[in-house]
Tab-separated table of C-alpha atoms and ligand atoms in Angstrom:
chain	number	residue	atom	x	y	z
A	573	UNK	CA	6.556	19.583	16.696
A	574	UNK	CA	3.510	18.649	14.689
A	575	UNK	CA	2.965	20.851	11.692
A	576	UNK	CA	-0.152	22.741	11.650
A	577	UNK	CA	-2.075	23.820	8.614
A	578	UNK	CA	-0.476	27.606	9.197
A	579	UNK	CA	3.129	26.247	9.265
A	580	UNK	CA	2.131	23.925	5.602
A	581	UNK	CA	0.988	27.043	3.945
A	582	UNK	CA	3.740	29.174	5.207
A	583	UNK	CA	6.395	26.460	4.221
A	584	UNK	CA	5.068	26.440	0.872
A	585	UNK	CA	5.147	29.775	0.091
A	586	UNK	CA	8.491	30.843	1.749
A	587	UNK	CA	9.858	27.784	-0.351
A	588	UNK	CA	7.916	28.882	-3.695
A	589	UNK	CA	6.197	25.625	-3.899
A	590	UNK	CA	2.411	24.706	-5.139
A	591	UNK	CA	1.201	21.110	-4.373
A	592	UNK	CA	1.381	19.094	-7.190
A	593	UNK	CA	-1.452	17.136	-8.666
A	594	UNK	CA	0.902	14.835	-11.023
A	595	UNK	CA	3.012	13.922	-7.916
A	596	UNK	CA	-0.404	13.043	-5.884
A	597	UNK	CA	0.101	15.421	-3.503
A	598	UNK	CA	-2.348	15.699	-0.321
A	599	UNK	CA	-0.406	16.885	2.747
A	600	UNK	CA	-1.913	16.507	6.006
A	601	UNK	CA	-2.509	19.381	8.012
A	602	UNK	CA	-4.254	17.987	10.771
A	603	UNK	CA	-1.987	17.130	13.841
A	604	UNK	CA	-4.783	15.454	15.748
A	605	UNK	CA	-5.286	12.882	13.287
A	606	UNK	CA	-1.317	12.680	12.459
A	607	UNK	CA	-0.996	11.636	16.103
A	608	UNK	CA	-4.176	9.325	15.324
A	609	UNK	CA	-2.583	7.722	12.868
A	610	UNK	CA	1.104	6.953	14.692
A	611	UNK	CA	-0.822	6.017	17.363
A	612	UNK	CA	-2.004	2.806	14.935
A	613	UNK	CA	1.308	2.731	13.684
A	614	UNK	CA	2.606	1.171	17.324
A	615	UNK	CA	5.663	2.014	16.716
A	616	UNK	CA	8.618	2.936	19.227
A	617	UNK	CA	12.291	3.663	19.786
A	618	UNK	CA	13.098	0.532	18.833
A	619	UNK	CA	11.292	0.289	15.184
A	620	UNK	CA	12.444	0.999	11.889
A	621	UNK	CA	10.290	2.542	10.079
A	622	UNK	CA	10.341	3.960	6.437
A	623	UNK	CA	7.873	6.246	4.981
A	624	UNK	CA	7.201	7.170	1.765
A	625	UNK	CA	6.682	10.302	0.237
A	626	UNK	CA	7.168	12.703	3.138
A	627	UNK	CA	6.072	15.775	1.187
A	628	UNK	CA	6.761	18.668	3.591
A	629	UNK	CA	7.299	15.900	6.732
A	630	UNK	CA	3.601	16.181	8.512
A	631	UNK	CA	3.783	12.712	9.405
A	632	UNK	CA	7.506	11.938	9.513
A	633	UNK	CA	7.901	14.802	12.499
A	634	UNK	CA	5.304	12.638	14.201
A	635	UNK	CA	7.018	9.752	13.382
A	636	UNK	CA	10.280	10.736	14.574
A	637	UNK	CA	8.947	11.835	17.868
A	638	UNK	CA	8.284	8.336	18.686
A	639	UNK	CA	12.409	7.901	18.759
A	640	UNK	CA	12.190	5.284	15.878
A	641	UNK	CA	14.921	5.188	13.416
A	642	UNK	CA	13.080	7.008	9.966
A	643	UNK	CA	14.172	6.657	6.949
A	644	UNK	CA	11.946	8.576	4.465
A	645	UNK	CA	12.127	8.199	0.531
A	646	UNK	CA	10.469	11.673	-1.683
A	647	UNK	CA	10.367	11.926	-5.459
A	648	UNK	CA	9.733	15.456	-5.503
A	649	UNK	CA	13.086	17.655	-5.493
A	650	UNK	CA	11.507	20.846	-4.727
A	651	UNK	CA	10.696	19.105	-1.649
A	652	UNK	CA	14.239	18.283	-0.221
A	653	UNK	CA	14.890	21.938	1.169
A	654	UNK	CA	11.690	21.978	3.109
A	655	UNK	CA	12.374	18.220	4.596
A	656	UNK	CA	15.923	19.536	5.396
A	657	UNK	CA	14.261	22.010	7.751
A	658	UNK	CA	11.453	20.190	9.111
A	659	UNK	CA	12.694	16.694	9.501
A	660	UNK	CA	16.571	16.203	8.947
A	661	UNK	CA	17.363	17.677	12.115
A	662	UNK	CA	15.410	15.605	13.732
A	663	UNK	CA	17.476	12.564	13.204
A	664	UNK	CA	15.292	11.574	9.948
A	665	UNK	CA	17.484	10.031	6.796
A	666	UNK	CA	15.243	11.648	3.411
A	667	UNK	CA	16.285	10.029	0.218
A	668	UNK	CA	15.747	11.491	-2.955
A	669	UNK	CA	13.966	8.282	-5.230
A	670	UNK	CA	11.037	7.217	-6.555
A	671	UNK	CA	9.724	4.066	-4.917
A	672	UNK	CA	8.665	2.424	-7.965
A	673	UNK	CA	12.394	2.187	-8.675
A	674	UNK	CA	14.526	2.041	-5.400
A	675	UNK	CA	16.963	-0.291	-4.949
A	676	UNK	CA	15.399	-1.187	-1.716
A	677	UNK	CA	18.407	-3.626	-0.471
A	678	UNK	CA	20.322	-0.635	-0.380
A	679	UNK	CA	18.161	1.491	1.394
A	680	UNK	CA	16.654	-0.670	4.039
A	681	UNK	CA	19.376	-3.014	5.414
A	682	UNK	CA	17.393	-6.378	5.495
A	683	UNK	CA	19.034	-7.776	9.175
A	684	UNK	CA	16.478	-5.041	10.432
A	685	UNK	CA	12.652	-5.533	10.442
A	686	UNK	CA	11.083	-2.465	9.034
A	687	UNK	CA	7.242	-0.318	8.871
A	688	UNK	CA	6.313	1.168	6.533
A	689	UNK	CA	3.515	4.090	7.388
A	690	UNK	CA	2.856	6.780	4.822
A	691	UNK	CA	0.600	8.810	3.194
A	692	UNK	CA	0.826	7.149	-0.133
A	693	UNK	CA	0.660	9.063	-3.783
A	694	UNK	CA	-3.071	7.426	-4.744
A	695	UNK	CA	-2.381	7.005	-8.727
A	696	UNK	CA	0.345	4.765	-7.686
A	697	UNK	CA	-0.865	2.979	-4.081
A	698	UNK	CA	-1.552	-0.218	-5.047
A	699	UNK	CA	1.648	-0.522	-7.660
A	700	UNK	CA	3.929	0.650	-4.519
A	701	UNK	CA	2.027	-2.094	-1.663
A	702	UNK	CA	2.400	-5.247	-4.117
A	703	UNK	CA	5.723	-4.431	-5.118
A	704	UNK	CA	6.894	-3.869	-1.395
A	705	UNK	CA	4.858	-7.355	-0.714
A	706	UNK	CA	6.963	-9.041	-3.645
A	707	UNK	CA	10.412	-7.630	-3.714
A	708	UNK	CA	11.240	-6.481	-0.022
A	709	UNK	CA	10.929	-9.272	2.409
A	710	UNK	CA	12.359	-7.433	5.672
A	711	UNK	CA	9.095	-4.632	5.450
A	712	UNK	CA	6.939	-6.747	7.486
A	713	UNK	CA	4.212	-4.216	8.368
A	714	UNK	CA	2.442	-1.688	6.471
A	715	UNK	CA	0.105	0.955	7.852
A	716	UNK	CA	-0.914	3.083	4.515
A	717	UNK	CA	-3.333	5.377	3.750
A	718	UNK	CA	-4.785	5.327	0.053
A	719	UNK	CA	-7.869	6.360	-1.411
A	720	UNK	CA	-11.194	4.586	-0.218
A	721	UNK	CA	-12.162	2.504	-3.045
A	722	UNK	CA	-8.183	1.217	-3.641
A	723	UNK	CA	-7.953	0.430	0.400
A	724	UNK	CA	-11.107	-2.021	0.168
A	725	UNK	CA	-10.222	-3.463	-2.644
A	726	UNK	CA	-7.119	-4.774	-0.694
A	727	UNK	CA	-8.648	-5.217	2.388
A	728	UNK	CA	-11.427	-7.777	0.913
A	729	UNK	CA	-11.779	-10.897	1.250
A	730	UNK	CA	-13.316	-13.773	-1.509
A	731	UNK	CA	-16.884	-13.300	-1.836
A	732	UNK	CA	-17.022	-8.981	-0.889
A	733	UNK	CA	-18.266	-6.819	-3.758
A	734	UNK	CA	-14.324	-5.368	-4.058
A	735	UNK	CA	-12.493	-8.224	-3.792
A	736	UNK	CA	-10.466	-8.025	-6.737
A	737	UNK	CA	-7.143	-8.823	-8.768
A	738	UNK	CA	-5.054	-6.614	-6.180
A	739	UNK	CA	-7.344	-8.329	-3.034
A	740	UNK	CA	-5.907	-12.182	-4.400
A	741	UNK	CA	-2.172	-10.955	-4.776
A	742	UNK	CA	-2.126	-8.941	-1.390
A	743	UNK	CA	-3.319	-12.276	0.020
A	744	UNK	CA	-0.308	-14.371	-1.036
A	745	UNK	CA	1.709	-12.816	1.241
A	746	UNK	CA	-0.192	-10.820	3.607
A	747	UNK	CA	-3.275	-10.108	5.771
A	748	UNK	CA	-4.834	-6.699	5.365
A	749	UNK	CA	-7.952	-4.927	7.241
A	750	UNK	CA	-9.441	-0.888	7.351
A	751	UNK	CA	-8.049	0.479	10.421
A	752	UNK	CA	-9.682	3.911	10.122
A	753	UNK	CA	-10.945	6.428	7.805
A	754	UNK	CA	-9.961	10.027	7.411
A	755	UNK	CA	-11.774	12.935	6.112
A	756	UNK	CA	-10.728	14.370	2.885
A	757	UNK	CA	-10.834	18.378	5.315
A	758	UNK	CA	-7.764	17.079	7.090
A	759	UNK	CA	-5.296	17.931	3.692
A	760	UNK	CA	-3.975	20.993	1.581
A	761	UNK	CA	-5.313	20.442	-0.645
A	762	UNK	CA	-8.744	18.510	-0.159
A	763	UNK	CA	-8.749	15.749	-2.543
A	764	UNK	CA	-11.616	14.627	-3.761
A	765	UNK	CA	-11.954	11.178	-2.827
A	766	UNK	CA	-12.513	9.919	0.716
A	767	UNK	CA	-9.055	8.088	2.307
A	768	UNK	CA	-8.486	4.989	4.771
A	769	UNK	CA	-6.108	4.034	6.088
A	770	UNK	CA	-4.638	0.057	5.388
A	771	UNK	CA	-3.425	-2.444	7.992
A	772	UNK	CA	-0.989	-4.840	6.098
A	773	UNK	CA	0.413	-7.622	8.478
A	774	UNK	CA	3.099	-9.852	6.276
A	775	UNK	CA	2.312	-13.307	6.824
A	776	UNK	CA	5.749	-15.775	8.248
A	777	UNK	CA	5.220	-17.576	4.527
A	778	UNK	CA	3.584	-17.316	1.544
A	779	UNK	CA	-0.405	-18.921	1.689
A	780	UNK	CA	0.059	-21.019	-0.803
A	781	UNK	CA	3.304	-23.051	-2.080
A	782	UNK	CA	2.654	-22.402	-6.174
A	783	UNK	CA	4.330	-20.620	-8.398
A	784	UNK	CA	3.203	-17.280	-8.343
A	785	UNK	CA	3.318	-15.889	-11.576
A	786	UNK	CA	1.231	-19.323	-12.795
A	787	UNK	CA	-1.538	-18.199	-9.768
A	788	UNK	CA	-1.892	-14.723	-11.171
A	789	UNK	CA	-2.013	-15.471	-14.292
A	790	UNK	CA	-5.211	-17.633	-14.141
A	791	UNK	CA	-6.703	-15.117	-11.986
A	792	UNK	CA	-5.842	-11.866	-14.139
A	793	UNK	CA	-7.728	-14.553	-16.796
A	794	UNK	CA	-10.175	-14.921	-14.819
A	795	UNK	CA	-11.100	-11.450	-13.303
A	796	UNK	CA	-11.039	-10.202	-16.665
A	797	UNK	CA	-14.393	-11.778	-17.629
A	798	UNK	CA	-15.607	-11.390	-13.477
A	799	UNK	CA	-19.411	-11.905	-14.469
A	800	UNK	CA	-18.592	-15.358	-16.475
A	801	UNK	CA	-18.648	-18.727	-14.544
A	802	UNK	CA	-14.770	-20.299	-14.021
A	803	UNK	CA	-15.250	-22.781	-16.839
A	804	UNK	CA	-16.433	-20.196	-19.370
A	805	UNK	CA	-13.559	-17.457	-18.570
A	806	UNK	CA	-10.868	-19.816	-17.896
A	807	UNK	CA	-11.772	-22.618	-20.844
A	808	UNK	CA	-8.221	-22.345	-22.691
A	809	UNK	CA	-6.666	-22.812	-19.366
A	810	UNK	CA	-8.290	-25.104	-16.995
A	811	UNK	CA	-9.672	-28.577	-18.028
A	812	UNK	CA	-12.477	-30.310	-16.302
A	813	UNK	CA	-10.554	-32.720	-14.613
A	814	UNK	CA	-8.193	-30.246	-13.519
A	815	UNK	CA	-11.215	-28.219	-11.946
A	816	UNK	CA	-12.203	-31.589	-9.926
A	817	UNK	CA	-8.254	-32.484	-8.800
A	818	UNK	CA	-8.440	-28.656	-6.909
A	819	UNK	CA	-12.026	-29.559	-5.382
A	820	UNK	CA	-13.176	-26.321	-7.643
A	821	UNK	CA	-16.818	-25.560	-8.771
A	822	UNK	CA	-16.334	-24.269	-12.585
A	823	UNK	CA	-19.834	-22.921	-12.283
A	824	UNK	CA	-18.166	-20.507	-9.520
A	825	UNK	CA	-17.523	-16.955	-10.287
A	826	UNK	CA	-13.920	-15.554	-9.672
A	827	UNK	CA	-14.884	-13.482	-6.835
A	828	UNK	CA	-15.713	-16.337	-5.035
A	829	UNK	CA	-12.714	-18.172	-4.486
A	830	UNK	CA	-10.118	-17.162	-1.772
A	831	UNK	CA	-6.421	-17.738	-2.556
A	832	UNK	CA	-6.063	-21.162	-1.212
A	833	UNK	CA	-8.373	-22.009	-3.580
A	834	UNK	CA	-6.869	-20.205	-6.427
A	835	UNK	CA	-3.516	-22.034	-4.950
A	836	UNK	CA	-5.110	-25.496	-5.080
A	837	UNK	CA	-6.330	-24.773	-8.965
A	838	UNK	CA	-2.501	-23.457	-9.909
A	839	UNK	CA	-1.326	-27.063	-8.270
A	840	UNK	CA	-3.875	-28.927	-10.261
A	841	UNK	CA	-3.354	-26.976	-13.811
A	842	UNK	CA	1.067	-27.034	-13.185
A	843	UNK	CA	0.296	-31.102	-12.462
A	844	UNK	CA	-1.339	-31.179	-15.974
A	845	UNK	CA	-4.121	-32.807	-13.936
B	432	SAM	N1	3.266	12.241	3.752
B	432	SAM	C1	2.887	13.576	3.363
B	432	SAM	C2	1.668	14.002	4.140
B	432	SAM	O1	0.952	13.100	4.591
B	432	SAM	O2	1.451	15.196	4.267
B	432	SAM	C3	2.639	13.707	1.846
B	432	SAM	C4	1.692	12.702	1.258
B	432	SAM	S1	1.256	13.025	-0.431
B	432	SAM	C5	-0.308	12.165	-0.499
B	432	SAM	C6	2.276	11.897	-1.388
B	432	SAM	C7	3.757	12.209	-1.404
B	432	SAM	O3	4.427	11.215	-2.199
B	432	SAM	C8	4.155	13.536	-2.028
B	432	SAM	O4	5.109	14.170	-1.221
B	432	SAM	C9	4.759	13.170	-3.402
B	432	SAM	O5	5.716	14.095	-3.859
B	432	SAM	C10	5.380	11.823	-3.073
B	432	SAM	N2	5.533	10.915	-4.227
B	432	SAM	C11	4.760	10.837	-5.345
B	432	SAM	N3	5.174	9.823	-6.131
B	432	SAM	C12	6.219	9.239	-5.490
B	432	SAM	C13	7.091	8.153	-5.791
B	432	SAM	N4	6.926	7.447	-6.923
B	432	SAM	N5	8.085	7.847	-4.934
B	432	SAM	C14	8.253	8.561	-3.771
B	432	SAM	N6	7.461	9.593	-3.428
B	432	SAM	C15	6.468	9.936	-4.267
C-alpha cells in the first residue's frame, strides 16, 4: 500500500499533526515516483536497509514491500502513532532518535551490510551523509534525496563549479553521482527548492592513506579563501618544497585539485617535506 496524497492529509489531521518546518518536513505524496525511487534503490528481500526520517512512512511502505528487513529512525514523536499504523505492521522496526546522535552500533548490527534510502531533513543532509561516511562502516550504500544545490555539491568532482568542502570529504570514502531529480509538486508541503536524489557507493578503502583530519584541515584552509591561488591561501601551512614533494601547482586554485591530490599534499606537509 503506497500512500496517496488523500491518505497524507487524512493521516495528519485524524492524528492532529501540521508538518513541521523546523523538523524539515516534506512528505512525499506521490506513489509513482516513491516506486521510482525504490526502483533505484535495488533493493530486495535480502537487503537491509535503514531509512531515515520516515515522517508518516511514504517511502518506508514502499520499502517494505520489497521484503527487505527496514529499520527506520524518526526524531519527531508526534510521528510514532502514525508510523505505528502505517508501517509497524508491516514488519518495519521505527526508532525514536535523532540521527545526528544515534548510537549507530546499536542500531544497525555491523555483521550485516546495510542501505540507507531516505528522504533526508535538508538543513541537516550533508551533516547526516559525512557522518554516516565517517562513523558507520557497515552502511555501504546510500540513495538520498536532498535539496538540489547540497546534492551537486556532493556529487562533483575537482574542477565543477560546486565542487566544494563537502565534495573532497565525500570523496575519501565514497563515490557519489545524481541519479534523478524530483519535482518540488510531488510533497505536502511543496518546498521551495528543487530535490535530487544522491547515489553514494562506499568505496572497499579509503582513497587516500593520510590522516584525515590533517587532509581536511588544509582543505577547510584552503576553500576558505576559494578565489586565492594554493600558495597564497595555504602560506602558513604548506612550504614550497612541500608543494613540489606532492607534484602540486601552488598557482592552482582549490577547486582544482581532486582528493588524491589533496592526499599527496597531506603526505608531503605530515613528512615536513
Ligand atoms: N521520508 C518521509 C517522506 O519522504 O515522506 C519524510 C521526509 S521529511 C523530508 C524528513 C523527515 O526527517 C521528517 O519526518 C522529520 O521529522 C525527520 N527528521 C528531521 N530531523 C531528523 C533527525 N535529526 N533525525 C531523524 N529524523 C529527522
Amino acid at each position: 500500500m503506497t500512500l496517496t496524497r488523500r491518505d497524507i492529509t487524512e493521516l495528519l489531521a485524524r492524528h492532529g499533526l501540521e508538518p513541521s518546518r523546523a523538523l524539515g518536513q516534506n512528505f512525499l505524496a506521490d506513489p509513482n515516483t516513491v516506486r521510482r525511487i525504490v526502483r533505484l534503490a535495488n533493493i530486495d528481500e535480502h537487503s537491509n536497509v535503514v531509512e531515515i526520517g520516515p515522517g508518516v512512512g511514504s517511502l518506508t511502505t514502499e520499502l517494505a514491500a520489497t521484503g527487505a528487513n527496514v529499520v527506520a529512525v524518526e526524531l519527531d514523536r508526534h510521528l510514532l502513532p502514525v508510523l505505528a499504523e502505517t508501517v509497524e505492521p508491516l514488519g518495519v522496526r521505527v526508532v525514536h532518535g535523532d540521527a545526528l546522535a544515534t548510537d549507530w552500533a546499536q542500531v544497525l548490527p555491523a555483521e550485516k551490510q546495510w542501505h540507507l534510502v531516505a528522504n533526508l531533513p535538508y538543513n541537516v543532509a550533508t551533516t547526516i551523509v559525512l557522518d554516516l561516511l565517517d562513523d558507520v562502516p557497515q552502511i555501504e550504500t546510500m540513495l538520498v534525496m536532498v535539496q538540489r544545490e547540497v546534492g551537486e555539491r556532493l556529487a562533483a568532482k575537482a574542477g565543477d563549479g560546486a565542487y566544494g568542502i563537502p565534495s573532497v570529504k565525500l570523496s575519501l570514502w565514497a563515490t557519489a553521482s545524481l541519479a534523478a531529480r524530483i519535482p518540488a509538486t510531488v510533497f505536502i508541503p511543496q518546498p521551495r527548492v528543487e530535490s535530487v536524489m544522491v547515489r553514494i557507493e562506499r568505496r572497499s578503502a579509503p582513497v587516500v592513506d593520510v590522516d584525515h583530519e590533517a587532509l581536511m584541515d588544509l582543505v577547510r584552509t584552503a576553500f576558505g579563501q576559494r578565489r586565492k591561488m594554493l600558495r597564497r591561501s595555504l602560506a602558513a601551512k604548506v612550504t614550497t618544497e612541500q608543494f613540489e614533494a606532492a607534484g602540486i601547482d601552488p598557482s592552482e586554485r582549490p577547486e582544482r585539485l581532486d582528493v588524491v591530490q589533496w592526499g599527496a599534499l597531506t603526505a608531503a606537509v605530515l613528512a615536513g617535506a
